[in-house]
mmCIF file of C-alpha atoms and ligand atoms in Angstrom:
data_model
loop_
_atom_site.group_PDB
_atom_site.id
_atom_site.type_symbol
_atom_site.label_atom_id
_atom_site.label_comp_id
_atom_site.label_asym_id
_atom_site.label_seq_id
_atom_site.Cartn_x
_atom_site.Cartn_y
_atom_site.Cartn_z
ATOM 1 C CA MET D 20 0.306 0.076 -0.025
ATOM 2 C CA LYS D 21 1.179 3.387 -1.096
ATOM 3 C CA LYS D 22 1.866 5.525 1.986
ATOM 4 C CA ILE D 23 -0.515 8.486 2.504
ATOM 5 C CA ASP D 24 0.881 11.973 2.956
ATOM 6 C CA LEU D 25 -2.150 14.056 2.514
ATOM 7 C CA VAL D 26 -6.099 13.955 3.773
ATOM 8 C CA ILE D 27 -8.598 15.387 2.144
ATOM 9 C CA VAL D 28 -12.124 15.773 3.954
ATOM 10 C CA ASP D 29 -15.327 17.243 1.942
ATOM 11 C CA ASP D 30 -18.726 16.054 2.317
ATOM 12 C CA GLU D 31 -19.683 16.559 -1.360
ATOM 13 C CA LYS D 32 -18.697 13.983 -3.336
ATOM 14 C CA ASN D 33 -18.288 15.444 -6.711
ATOM 15 C CA VAL D 34 -15.671 17.725 -5.071
ATOM 16 C CA LEU D 35 -13.131 15.193 -4.047
ATOM 17 C CA ASN D 36 -13.734 13.888 -7.368
ATOM 18 C CA SER D 37 -12.509 16.817 -9.083
ATOM 19 C CA LEU D 38 -9.680 17.247 -6.279
ATOM 20 C CA ARG D 39 -8.827 13.118 -7.418
ATOM 21 C CA ARG D 40 -8.491 14.132 -10.995
ATOM 22 C CA LEU D 41 -6.552 17.698 -10.070
ATOM 23 C CA PHE D 42 -3.830 15.345 -8.141
ATOM 24 C CA ARG D 43 -4.064 12.503 -10.142
ATOM 25 C CA SER D 44 0.110 13.170 -11.924
ATOM 26 C CA GLU D 45 1.039 14.353 -8.486
ATOM 27 C CA THR D 46 3.314 11.684 -6.667
ATOM 28 C CA PHE D 47 2.305 11.989 -2.994
ATOM 29 C CA GLY D 48 0.334 9.652 -1.485
ATOM 30 C CA LEU D 49 -3.445 10.997 -1.476
ATOM 31 C CA PHE D 50 -6.498 9.979 0.571
ATOM 32 C CA LEU D 51 -10.042 11.474 0.057
ATOM 33 C CA THR D 52 -12.999 10.552 2.097
ATOM 34 C CA THR D 53 -16.676 12.258 3.123
ATOM 35 C CA ASP D 54 -16.340 11.282 6.748
ATOM 36 C CA HIS D 55 -14.229 12.759 8.993
ATOM 37 C CA THR D 56 -14.247 9.798 11.602
ATOM 38 C CA GLU D 57 -12.488 7.836 8.645
ATOM 39 C CA ALA D 58 -9.895 10.588 7.874
ATOM 40 C CA MET D 59 -8.910 10.519 11.928
ATOM 41 C CA GLU D 60 -8.627 6.663 11.420
ATOM 42 C CA VAL D 61 -5.945 6.848 8.282
ATOM 43 C CA LEU D 62 -4.402 9.643 10.639
ATOM 44 C CA ALA D 63 -4.250 7.432 13.315
ATOM 45 C CA GLN D 64 -1.976 4.660 11.228
ATOM 46 C CA ASN D 65 0.039 6.644 9.157
ATOM 47 C CA PRO D 66 2.495 9.800 9.303
ATOM 48 C CA VAL D 67 0.464 12.123 7.384
ATOM 49 C CA LYS D 68 1.656 15.348 6.389
ATOM 50 C CA VAL D 69 -1.151 17.449 5.274
ATOM 51 C CA VAL D 70 -4.757 17.623 5.916
ATOM 52 C CA MET D 71 -7.074 19.512 3.980
ATOM 53 C CA SER D 72 -10.488 20.107 4.793
ATOM 54 C CA ASP D 73 -13.812 21.875 3.692
ATOM 55 C CA GLN D 74 -14.769 24.423 6.321
ATOM 56 C CA LYS D 75 -19.041 24.069 5.506
ATOM 57 C CA MET D 76 -19.576 20.252 6.351
ATOM 58 C CA THR D 77 -22.831 18.678 8.013
ATOM 59 C CA LYS D 78 -21.726 16.961 10.967
ATOM 60 C CA ILE D 79 -18.950 19.313 11.976
ATOM 61 C CA THR D 80 -17.028 22.663 11.014
ATOM 62 C CA GLY D 81 -13.665 22.339 9.099
ATOM 63 C CA ILE D 82 -12.247 24.617 11.812
ATOM 64 C CA GLU D 83 -13.822 21.750 14.267
ATOM 65 C CA PHE D 84 -12.005 18.918 12.983
ATOM 66 C CA LEU D 85 -8.760 20.330 11.878
ATOM 67 C CA ARG D 86 -8.713 21.658 15.740
ATOM 68 C CA GLY D 87 -9.226 18.069 16.751
ATOM 69 C CA VAL D 88 -6.456 17.107 14.250
ATOM 70 C CA LYS D 89 -3.837 19.597 15.760
ATOM 71 C CA ASP D 90 -4.124 18.287 19.161
ATOM 72 C CA LYS D 91 -3.763 15.023 18.249
ATOM 73 C CA TYR D 92 -1.119 15.376 15.193
ATOM 74 C CA PRO D 93 0.333 18.509 16.160
ATOM 75 C CA GLU D 94 3.051 17.774 13.330
ATOM 76 C CA THR D 95 0.412 18.309 10.557
ATOM 77 C CA VAL D 96 -0.393 20.998 8.464
ATOM 78 C CA ASN D 97 -3.568 21.772 7.896
ATOM 79 C CA ILE D 98 -5.479 23.588 5.005
ATOM 80 C CA LEU D 99 -8.854 24.789 5.271
ATOM 81 C CA PHE D 100 -11.291 25.345 2.239
ATOM 82 C CA THR D 101 -13.661 28.196 3.160
ATOM 83 C CA GLY D 102 -16.004 30.851 1.276
ATOM 84 C CA TYR D 103 -15.482 34.442 2.283
ATOM 85 C CA ALA D 104 -18.365 34.370 4.788
ATOM 86 C CA ASP D 105 -16.119 31.919 6.987
ATOM 87 C CA LEU D 106 -13.051 34.530 6.776
ATOM 88 C CA LYS D 107 -12.708 35.427 10.033
ATOM 89 C CA MET D 108 -13.138 32.410 11.706
ATOM 90 C CA ALA D 109 -10.347 30.871 9.265
ATOM 91 C CA THR D 110 -7.847 34.030 10.374
ATOM 92 C CA GLU D 111 -8.749 33.241 13.876
ATOM 93 C CA ALA D 112 -7.369 29.478 13.316
ATOM 94 C CA ILE D 113 -4.743 30.632 11.474
ATOM 95 C CA ASN D 114 -3.568 32.566 14.568
ATOM 96 C CA LYS D 115 -4.039 29.874 16.729
ATOM 97 C CA GLY D 116 -2.036 27.884 14.805
ATOM 98 C CA GLU D 117 -4.692 25.067 13.960
ATOM 99 C CA VAL D 118 -4.676 26.380 10.431
ATOM 100 C CA TYR D 119 -1.554 27.124 8.236
ATOM 101 C CA LYS D 120 -3.043 28.391 5.173
ATOM 102 C CA PHE D 121 -7.278 28.751 4.193
ATOM 103 C CA ILE D 122 -8.234 28.701 0.183
ATOM 104 C CA ASN D 123 -11.202 30.183 -1.045
ATOM 105 C CA LYS D 124 -13.780 28.185 -2.808
ATOM 106 C CA PRO D 125 -14.032 28.029 -5.952
ATOM 107 C CA TRP D 126 -10.789 27.217 -6.123
ATOM 108 C CA ASN D 127 -8.078 28.381 -8.693
ATOM 109 C CA ASP D 128 -6.562 24.950 -9.765
ATOM 110 C CA GLU D 129 -2.494 26.101 -9.866
ATOM 111 C CA GLU D 130 -3.474 28.149 -6.825
ATOM 112 C CA LEU D 131 -4.429 25.016 -5.266
ATOM 113 C CA LYS D 132 -1.702 22.584 -5.740
ATOM 114 C CA SER D 133 1.106 25.371 -5.154
ATOM 115 C CA ALA D 134 -0.255 25.759 -1.664
ATOM 116 C CA VAL D 135 -0.518 21.630 -1.137
ATOM 117 C CA ARG D 136 3.659 21.780 -2.446
ATOM 118 C CA GLU D 137 4.089 24.137 -0.054
ATOM 119 C CA ALA D 138 2.521 22.886 2.886
ATOM 120 C CA LEU D 139 4.075 19.445 1.956
ATOM 121 C CA ASN D 140 7.446 21.527 1.668
ATOM 122 C CA LYS D 141 6.894 23.156 5.274
ATOM 123 C CA TYR D 142 6.200 19.537 6.840
ATOM 124 C CA ASP D 143 8.991 18.107 5.336
ATOM 125 C CA LEU D 144 11.349 20.905 6.451
ATOM 126 C CA GLU D 145 9.882 20.861 10.081
ATOM 127 C CA GLU D 146 10.360 16.845 10.194
ATOM 128 C CA LYS D 147 14.080 17.653 9.182
ATOM 129 C CA ASN D 148 14.716 20.070 12.229
ATOM 130 C CA ARG D 149 12.724 17.535 14.451
ATOM 131 C CA SER D 150 14.886 14.679 13.480
ATOM 132 C CA LEU D 151 18.273 17.063 13.843
ATOM 133 C CA THR D 152 17.039 18.806 17.634
ATOM 134 C CA LYS D 153 16.413 15.204 18.642
ATOM 135 C CA ASN D 154 19.831 14.020 17.206
ATOM 136 C CA VAL D 155 21.423 16.979 19.232
ATOM 137 C CA LYS D 156 19.612 16.007 22.359
ATOM 138 C CA LYS D 157 20.822 12.428 21.785
ATOM 139 C CA GLN D 158 24.265 13.762 21.478
ATOM 140 C CA ASN D 159 24.418 15.885 24.056
ATOM 141 C CA LYS D 160 22.933 13.398 26.529
ATOM 142 C CA LYS D 161 25.739 11.133 25.324
ATOM 143 C CA LEU D 162 28.658 13.516 25.871
ATOM 144 C CA LYS D 163 27.251 14.372 29.465
ATOM 145 C CA LYS D 164 27.330 10.706 30.456
ATOM 146 C CA LEU D 165 30.363 10.071 29.150
ATOM 147 C CA TYR D 166 31.748 13.233 31.174
ATOM 148 C CA GLU D 167 30.198 11.783 34.097
ATOM 149 C CA ALA D 168 32.036 8.474 34.079
ATOM 150 C CA GLN D 169 34.933 10.021 33.048
ATOM 151 C CA LYS D 170 35.045 11.978 36.189
ATOM 152 C CA ASP D 171 33.865 9.341 38.281
ATOM 153 C CA PHE D 172 36.163 7.020 37.012
ATOM 154 C CA THR D 173 39.532 9.162 36.991
ATOM 155 C CA LEU D 174 38.501 10.550 40.874
ATOM 156 C CA MET D 175 37.496 6.748 42.003
ATOM 157 C CA VAL D 176 40.842 5.272 40.298
ATOM 158 C CA SER D 177 43.247 8.003 41.792
ATOM 159 C CA HIS D 178 41.580 7.298 45.027
ATOM 160 C CA GLU D 179 41.750 3.864 45.075
ATOM 161 C CA LEU D 180 45.542 3.705 43.674
ATOM 162 C CA ARG D 181 46.472 5.875 47.428
ATOM 163 C CA THR D 182 45.729 2.986 49.733
ATOM 164 C CA PRO D 183 47.530 0.169 48.691
ATOM 165 C CA LEU D 184 50.446 2.218 47.612
ATOM 166 C CA ALA D 185 51.187 3.977 50.894
ATOM 167 C CA ALA D 186 50.675 0.300 52.327
ATOM 168 C CA MET D 187 53.546 -0.992 49.700
ATOM 169 C CA ARG D 188 55.881 2.599 50.392
ATOM 170 C CA MET D 189 55.917 1.268 54.235
ATOM 171 C CA ALA D 190 56.439 -2.271 53.506
ATOM 172 C CA VAL D 191 59.527 -1.171 51.262
ATOM 173 C CA ASP D 192 60.757 1.086 53.796
ATOM 174 C CA PHE D 193 60.467 -1.410 56.682
ATOM 175 C CA VAL D 194 62.315 -3.907 55.039
ATOM 176 C CA MET D 195 64.921 -0.892 53.633
ATOM 177 C CA LYS D 196 65.468 -0.049 57.816
ATOM 178 C CA GLU D 197 66.189 -3.488 58.491
ATOM 179 C CA SER D 198 63.335 -3.712 60.788
ATOM 180 C CA ALA D 199 62.556 -6.811 59.295
ATOM 181 C CA GLY D 200 66.165 -8.667 59.093
ATOM 182 C CA LYS D 201 69.572 -7.741 57.933
ATOM 183 C CA ILE D 202 69.906 -6.665 54.358
ATOM 184 C CA ASN D 203 72.630 -6.852 51.992
ATOM 185 C CA VAL D 204 73.889 -3.405 50.200
ATOM 186 C CA LYS D 205 72.812 -5.077 46.912
ATOM 187 C CA GLN D 206 69.375 -5.397 48.436
ATOM 188 C CA LYS D 207 69.336 -2.154 50.266
ATOM 189 C CA ASP D 208 70.028 -0.405 46.677
ATOM 190 C CA LEU D 209 67.676 -2.351 44.588
ATOM 191 C CA LEU D 210 64.966 -1.564 47.654
ATOM 192 C CA GLY D 211 65.906 2.285 47.130
ATOM 193 C CA LYS D 212 65.055 1.856 43.848
ATOM 194 C CA ALA D 213 61.488 0.692 44.358
ATOM 195 C CA SER D 214 60.991 3.617 47.016
ATOM 196 C CA ASN D 215 61.975 6.184 44.703
ATOM 197 C CA SER D 216 59.650 4.968 42.085
ATOM 198 C CA ALA D 217 56.863 4.420 44.357
ATOM 199 C CA GLY D 218 57.553 8.024 45.569
ATOM 200 C CA ARG D 219 57.106 9.178 42.069
ATOM 201 C CA LEU D 220 53.999 7.210 41.688
ATOM 202 C CA ASN D 221 52.764 8.925 44.364
ATOM 203 C CA ARG D 222 53.516 12.263 43.119
ATOM 204 C CA ILE D 223 51.612 11.560 39.724
ATOM 205 C CA ILE D 224 48.575 10.218 41.163
ATOM 206 C CA ASP D 225 48.332 13.149 43.861
ATOM 207 C CA ASP D 226 48.962 15.847 40.973
ATOM 208 C CA ILE D 227 46.253 13.487 38.662
ATOM 209 C CA LEU D 228 43.667 13.666 41.345
ATOM 210 C CA GLU D 229 44.425 17.495 42.168
ATOM 211 C CA PHE D 230 44.131 18.435 38.454
ATOM 212 C CA SER D 231 40.933 16.346 37.929
ATOM 213 C CA ARG D 232 39.526 17.824 41.302
ATOM 214 C CA LEU D 233 40.114 21.081 39.907
ATOM 215 C CA GLU D 234 39.379 20.330 35.984
ATOM 216 C CA PHE D 235 35.899 18.376 37.040
ATOM 217 C CA ASP D 236 35.133 21.736 39.367
ATOM 218 C CA VAL D 237 35.276 18.878 42.645
ATOM 219 C CA ILE D 238 36.660 21.795 44.331
ATOM 220 C CA HIS D 239 35.840 25.618 44.140
ATOM 221 C CA ILE D 240 38.180 28.282 45.379
ATOM 222 C CA LYS D 241 37.714 30.161 48.034
ATOM 223 C CA VAL D 242 38.447 34.010 47.426
ATOM 224 C CA LYS D 243 39.156 36.437 50.090
ATOM 225 C CA PRO D 244 41.064 40.154 49.932
ATOM 226 C CA ASN D 245 44.702 38.894 50.803
ATOM 227 C CA ARG D 246 48.118 40.613 50.336
ATOM 228 C CA ILE D 247 49.809 38.973 47.125
ATOM 229 C CA ASP D 248 53.170 40.552 48.256
ATOM 230 C CA LYS D 249 52.924 39.096 51.541
ATOM 231 C CA LEU D 250 52.405 35.753 50.234
ATOM 232 C CA ILE D 251 55.313 36.080 47.271
ATOM 233 C CA GLU D 252 57.300 36.919 50.465
ATOM 234 C CA GLU D 253 56.156 33.783 52.004
ATOM 235 C CA VAL D 254 56.809 31.202 49.315
ATOM 236 C CA VAL D 255 60.339 32.348 48.381
ATOM 237 C CA LEU D 256 61.278 32.274 51.751
ATOM 238 C CA SER D 257 59.989 28.834 51.915
ATOM 239 C CA GLN D 258 61.978 27.564 48.642
ATOM 240 C CA GLU D 259 65.297 29.648 49.246
ATOM 241 C CA PRO D 260 67.246 27.129 50.827
ATOM 242 C CA VAL D 261 66.743 24.481 47.459
ATOM 243 C CA ALA D 262 67.741 27.972 45.320
ATOM 244 C CA ARG D 263 70.573 28.268 47.484
ATOM 245 C CA GLY D 264 71.841 24.723 47.070
ATOM 246 C CA LYS D 265 71.969 25.010 43.500
ATOM 247 C CA GLY D 266 74.034 28.120 43.684
ATOM 248 C CA ILE D 267 71.276 30.291 42.027
ATOM 249 C CA ASP D 268 69.796 33.365 43.275
ATOM 250 C CA ILE D 269 66.377 34.353 44.382
ATOM 251 C CA LYS D 270 64.767 37.931 44.859
ATOM 252 C CA THR D 271 61.215 40.007 45.143
ATOM 253 C CA GLU D 272 61.208 43.009 43.473
ATOM 254 C CA PRO D 273 57.261 44.240 44.370
ATOM 255 C CA ASP D 274 55.449 47.101 43.135
ATOM 256 C CA ALA D 275 54.949 49.369 45.717
ATOM 257 C CA GLY D 276 51.392 49.998 45.415
ATOM 258 C CA ILE D 277 50.040 47.087 46.174
ATOM 259 C CA GLY D 278 46.853 46.839 48.273
ATOM 260 C CA LYS D 279 44.509 43.802 48.422
ATOM 261 C CA VAL D 280 43.625 41.335 45.927
ATOM 262 C CA SER D 281 40.849 38.828 46.335
ATOM 263 C CA PHE D 282 42.274 35.369 45.578
ATOM 264 C CA ASP D 283 42.418 31.962 47.511
ATOM 265 C CA ARG D 284 45.508 31.949 49.357
ATOM 266 C CA ASP D 285 45.940 27.918 49.554
ATOM 267 C CA ARG D 286 45.620 27.957 45.668
ATOM 268 C CA ILE D 287 47.549 30.696 44.492
ATOM 269 C CA ALA D 288 50.489 29.769 46.447
ATOM 270 C CA GLN D 289 50.341 26.669 45.091
ATOM 271 C CA VAL D 290 50.581 28.166 41.859
ATOM 272 C CA LEU D 291 53.791 30.501 42.950
ATOM 273 C CA ASN D 292 55.091 26.775 44.639
ATOM 274 C CA ASN D 293 54.982 25.653 41.052
ATOM 275 C CA LEU D 294 56.056 28.077 39.362
ATOM 276 C CA ILE D 295 59.084 29.151 41.463
ATOM 277 C CA HIS D 296 59.659 25.226 41.739
ATOM 278 C CA ASN D 297 60.203 25.240 37.986
ATOM 279 C CA ALA D 298 62.253 28.164 37.641
ATOM 280 C CA ILE D 299 65.017 26.905 40.380
ATOM 281 C CA LYS D 300 64.443 23.192 38.681
ATOM 282 C CA PHE D 301 65.170 24.548 35.156
ATOM 283 C CA THR D 302 68.193 27.453 36.026
ATOM 284 C CA THR D 303 71.962 26.508 37.035
ATOM 285 C CA THR D 304 72.972 29.963 36.520
ATOM 286 C CA GLY D 305 71.891 33.531 37.244
ATOM 287 C CA GLY D 306 68.635 33.346 39.159
ATOM 288 C CA VAL D 307 64.975 33.746 39.587
ATOM 289 C CA THR D 308 63.006 36.832 40.492
ATOM 290 C CA ILE D 309 59.497 37.326 41.405
ATOM 291 C CA LYS D 310 57.673 40.492 40.401
ATOM 292 C CA CYS D 311 54.271 41.815 41.200
ATOM 293 C CA VAL D 312 52.905 45.092 39.028
ATOM 294 C CA VAL D 313 49.726 46.297 39.223
ATOM 295 C CA ASP D 314 47.681 47.718 36.499
ATOM 296 C CA LYS D 315 45.322 50.028 37.730
ATOM 297 C CA SER D 316 43.714 50.948 34.878
ATOM 298 C CA ALA D 317 43.161 47.023 33.671
ATOM 299 C CA GLY D 318 42.124 46.248 37.193
ATOM 300 C CA LYS D 319 44.873 43.687 37.378
ATOM 301 C CA VAL D 320 47.706 42.800 39.439
ATOM 302 C CA ILE D 321 50.720 40.714 37.183
ATOM 303 C CA VAL D 322 52.701 38.543 38.838
ATOM 304 C CA SER D 323 55.687 37.282 36.723
ATOM 305 C CA VAL D 324 58.299 34.469 37.953
ATOM 306 C CA ILE D 325 61.409 35.267 35.689
ATOM 307 C CA ASP D 326 64.369 32.821 35.501
ATOM 308 C CA THR D 327 68.016 32.412 33.531
ATOM 309 C CA GLY D 328 67.513 29.054 32.936
ATOM 310 C CA ILE D 329 67.524 27.070 29.865
ATOM 311 C CA GLY D 330 64.472 28.413 28.143
ATOM 312 C CA ILE D 331 61.430 26.514 26.253
ATOM 313 C CA HIS D 332 61.606 26.147 22.285
ATOM 314 C CA LYS D 333 58.691 28.020 20.780
ATOM 315 C CA GLU D 334 57.604 24.604 19.282
ATOM 316 C CA ASN D 335 56.696 23.571 22.711
ATOM 317 C CA PHE D 336 54.682 26.691 23.821
ATOM 318 C CA PRO D 337 51.206 25.045 22.696
ATOM 319 C CA LYS D 338 51.178 22.403 24.775
ATOM 320 C CA LEU D 339 52.844 24.008 27.720
ATOM 321 C CA PHE D 340 49.940 23.645 30.119
ATOM 322 C CA LYS D 341 48.314 20.536 29.291
ATOM 323 C CA LYS D 342 48.640 17.746 31.752
ATOM 324 C CA PHE D 343 51.676 15.089 31.343
ATOM 325 C CA LYS D 344 54.185 17.902 29.042
ATOM 326 C CA ARG D 345 57.615 17.486 29.906
ATOM 327 C CA PHE D 346 60.210 18.615 27.406
ATOM 328 C CA SER D 347 63.350 19.279 29.080
ATOM 329 C CA ASN D 348 65.357 16.682 30.845
ATOM 330 C CA VAL D 349 67.349 18.813 33.569
ATOM 331 C CA SER D 350 66.866 16.340 36.650
ATOM 332 C CA LYS D 351 69.520 13.720 36.498
ATOM 333 C CA ASN D 352 69.570 13.407 40.382
ATOM 334 C CA ARG D 353 66.595 15.748 41.043
ATOM 335 C CA GLU D 354 63.362 13.927 41.635
ATOM 336 C CA LYS D 355 61.750 13.803 38.061
ATOM 337 C CA GLY D 356 58.331 15.950 37.326
ATOM 338 C CA THR D 357 54.719 14.797 36.299
ATOM 339 C CA GLY D 358 54.590 16.900 33.925
ATOM 340 C CA VAL D 359 50.814 18.381 35.604
ATOM 341 C CA GLY D 360 52.510 21.386 37.960
ATOM 342 C CA LEU D 361 51.547 23.810 35.058
ATOM 343 C CA ALA D 362 48.529 22.387 34.329
ATOM 344 C CA ILE D 363 47.297 22.754 37.768
ATOM 345 C CA CYS D 364 48.348 25.984 38.097
ATOM 346 C CA LYS D 365 46.378 26.826 34.641
ATOM 347 C CA ALA D 366 43.020 25.207 36.300
ATOM 348 C CA ILE D 367 43.618 27.511 39.203
ATOM 349 C CA ILE D 368 43.928 30.735 37.681
ATOM 350 C CA ASP D 369 41.000 29.656 35.466
ATOM 351 C CA GLN D 370 39.126 29.304 37.980
ATOM 352 C CA HIS D 371 40.221 32.804 39.409
ATOM 353 C CA GLY D 372 38.988 34.421 36.054
ATOM 354 C CA GLY D 373 42.626 35.254 35.092
ATOM 355 C CA LYS D 374 45.067 34.733 32.978
ATOM 356 C CA ILE D 375 48.517 32.365 32.845
ATOM 357 C CA TRP D 376 51.008 32.375 30.212
ATOM 358 C CA ALA D 377 54.689 31.909 29.589
ATOM 359 C CA GLU D 378 57.544 33.753 27.514
ATOM 360 C CA SER D 379 60.872 32.355 26.528
ATOM 361 C CA LYS D 380 64.083 32.763 24.680
ATOM 362 C CA PHE D 381 65.404 29.113 24.155
ATOM 363 C CA GLY D 382 68.972 29.265 26.244
ATOM 364 C CA SER D 383 69.060 32.455 28.085
ATOM 365 C CA GLY D 384 65.675 31.881 30.348
ATOM 366 C CA SER D 385 61.846 31.687 30.710
ATOM 367 C CA SER D 386 59.334 33.869 32.591
ATOM 368 C CA PHE D 387 55.850 32.912 33.664
ATOM 369 C CA HIS D 388 53.003 35.251 34.185
ATOM 370 C CA PHE D 389 49.594 35.310 35.604
ATOM 371 C CA SER D 390 47.035 37.722 36.204
ATOM 372 C CA LEU D 391 44.246 38.233 38.801
ATOM 373 C CA ALA D 392 41.722 40.602 39.415
ATOM 374 C CA TYR D 393 42.470 43.926 41.571
ATOM 375 C CA ASP D 394 40.176 45.437 44.272
ATOM 376 C CA ARG D 395 39.633 48.845 43.282
HETATM 377 N N1 ADP W 588 61.296 27.915 34.193
HETATM 378 C C1 ADP W 588 60.857 26.969 33.371
HETATM 379 N N2 ADP W 588 61.859 26.467 32.010
HETATM 380 C C2 ADP W 588 62.306 25.700 31.362
HETATM 381 N N3 ADP W 588 61.186 24.933 31.088
HETATM 382 C C3 ADP W 588 60.019 24.744 31.804
HETATM 383 C C4 ADP W 588 59.799 26.010 32.830
HETATM 384 N N4 ADP W 588 58.719 25.756 33.336
HETATM 385 C C5 ADP W 588 58.239 24.399 32.821
HETATM 386 N N5 ADP W 588 58.966 23.982 32.290
HETATM 387 C C6 ADP W 588 58.501 22.993 31.121
HETATM 388 O O1 ADP W 588 57.459 22.951 30.707
HETATM 389 C C7 ADP W 588 57.385 21.369 31.477
HETATM 390 C C8 ADP W 588 56.071 21.120 32.607
HETATM 391 O O2 ADP W 588 56.286 21.841 33.544
HETATM 392 P P1 ADP W 588 54.915 21.452 34.693
HETATM 393 O O3 ADP W 588 53.718 21.338 34.104
HETATM 394 O O4 ADP W 588 55.572 22.328 35.682
HETATM 395 O O5 ADP W 588 55.682 19.781 34.772
HETATM 396 P P2 ADP W 588 57.114 19.232 35.632
HETATM 397 O O6 ADP W 588 57.200 20.333 36.404
HETATM 398 O O7 ADP W 588 56.744 18.179 36.550
HETATM 399 O O8 ADP W 588 58.215 18.579 34.396
HETATM 400 C C9 ADP W 588 58.475 21.066 32.020
HETATM 401 O O9 ADP W 588 58.719 19.748 32.210
HETATM 402 C C10 ADP W 588 59.362 22.014 31.593
HETATM 403 O O10 ADP W 588 59.615 21.095 30.049
HETATM 404 MG MG1 MG W 589 56.690 21.813 37.858
#
């Protein structure tokens, strides 16, 4: 059976006959009836696109019938046949969305044909939109599920890894300290390596957990008015021994006019620690300078950590703040990094609504800057 695209209802048989003749050469599926209840049955069984009805019928008016159609099948496009006497009612039905268009009786063949074609096109277009919207909604739902699954997985896994790892480190240290009996030098050396690797694994897990918590918005920053210059002094003081141990300088150059800036103290301390730690790590001669400049007109403070170290290749800049990216192999006997430090810095600065960026000349040093909104 051919599918039905267009249903026409008119209680005059001869009207239906001439309409059947008019649409004889059309390719769409056509169903004509004098009985509106039969039309409803056809609608129930077919995805009908367009319903056309006469207004003046003996059992029901066209508008009443089409209103019922619209109620049950809101997607169909309805056309009403009417005389001039019903113009007001027809316009009302159009305004209510029950009828798409009306056609005056007696009709003009070409006009009627083009009206039907237009209505069919309108249906097809709307149907396409509907399926596109449905697809987008489905995709969004899928993405959301995927995101939630990844979030749960990452947070759970990194959390679950810590306990057995801690037990393992404890056991290794216990044996290494000879608390479980004497061991020889070779054994001690091997356990030392195991202990170092376990320590490194622990740092990686901590970094992943920290980064995931930031990225998945599990932790929220708590901003309060704070003295950024005071915080810089504090962090520098704590890192001074490391710099001195390497024979490099570390100094601060704070701007004189710094008032209070709103930020999360612990988080920004973490950023400063990461940046200064890197600056010391990747510098062998010269030193590290920490600057803080206030740009009152832009409403910002810019903190800079400047070093005279090995620098960063231009090609590595786009990857610099992505996690697990490490470009320089400088640490021979120092702890190896995890490549998550800068990603954490960026997540923290992002949460503050600030910016973080770097400048470098390969071979002659790097500077890392971040901005924070200034309280005016
Ligand atoms: N001050 C710096 N000078 C030179 N290279 C740097 C500096 N800071 C970061 N980098 C490069 O960026 C990489 C990523 O840094 P980071 O995310 O802190 O990871 P990690 O310190 O664990 O290696 C480093 O491995 C290094 O290659
Ligand atoms: Mg680092």
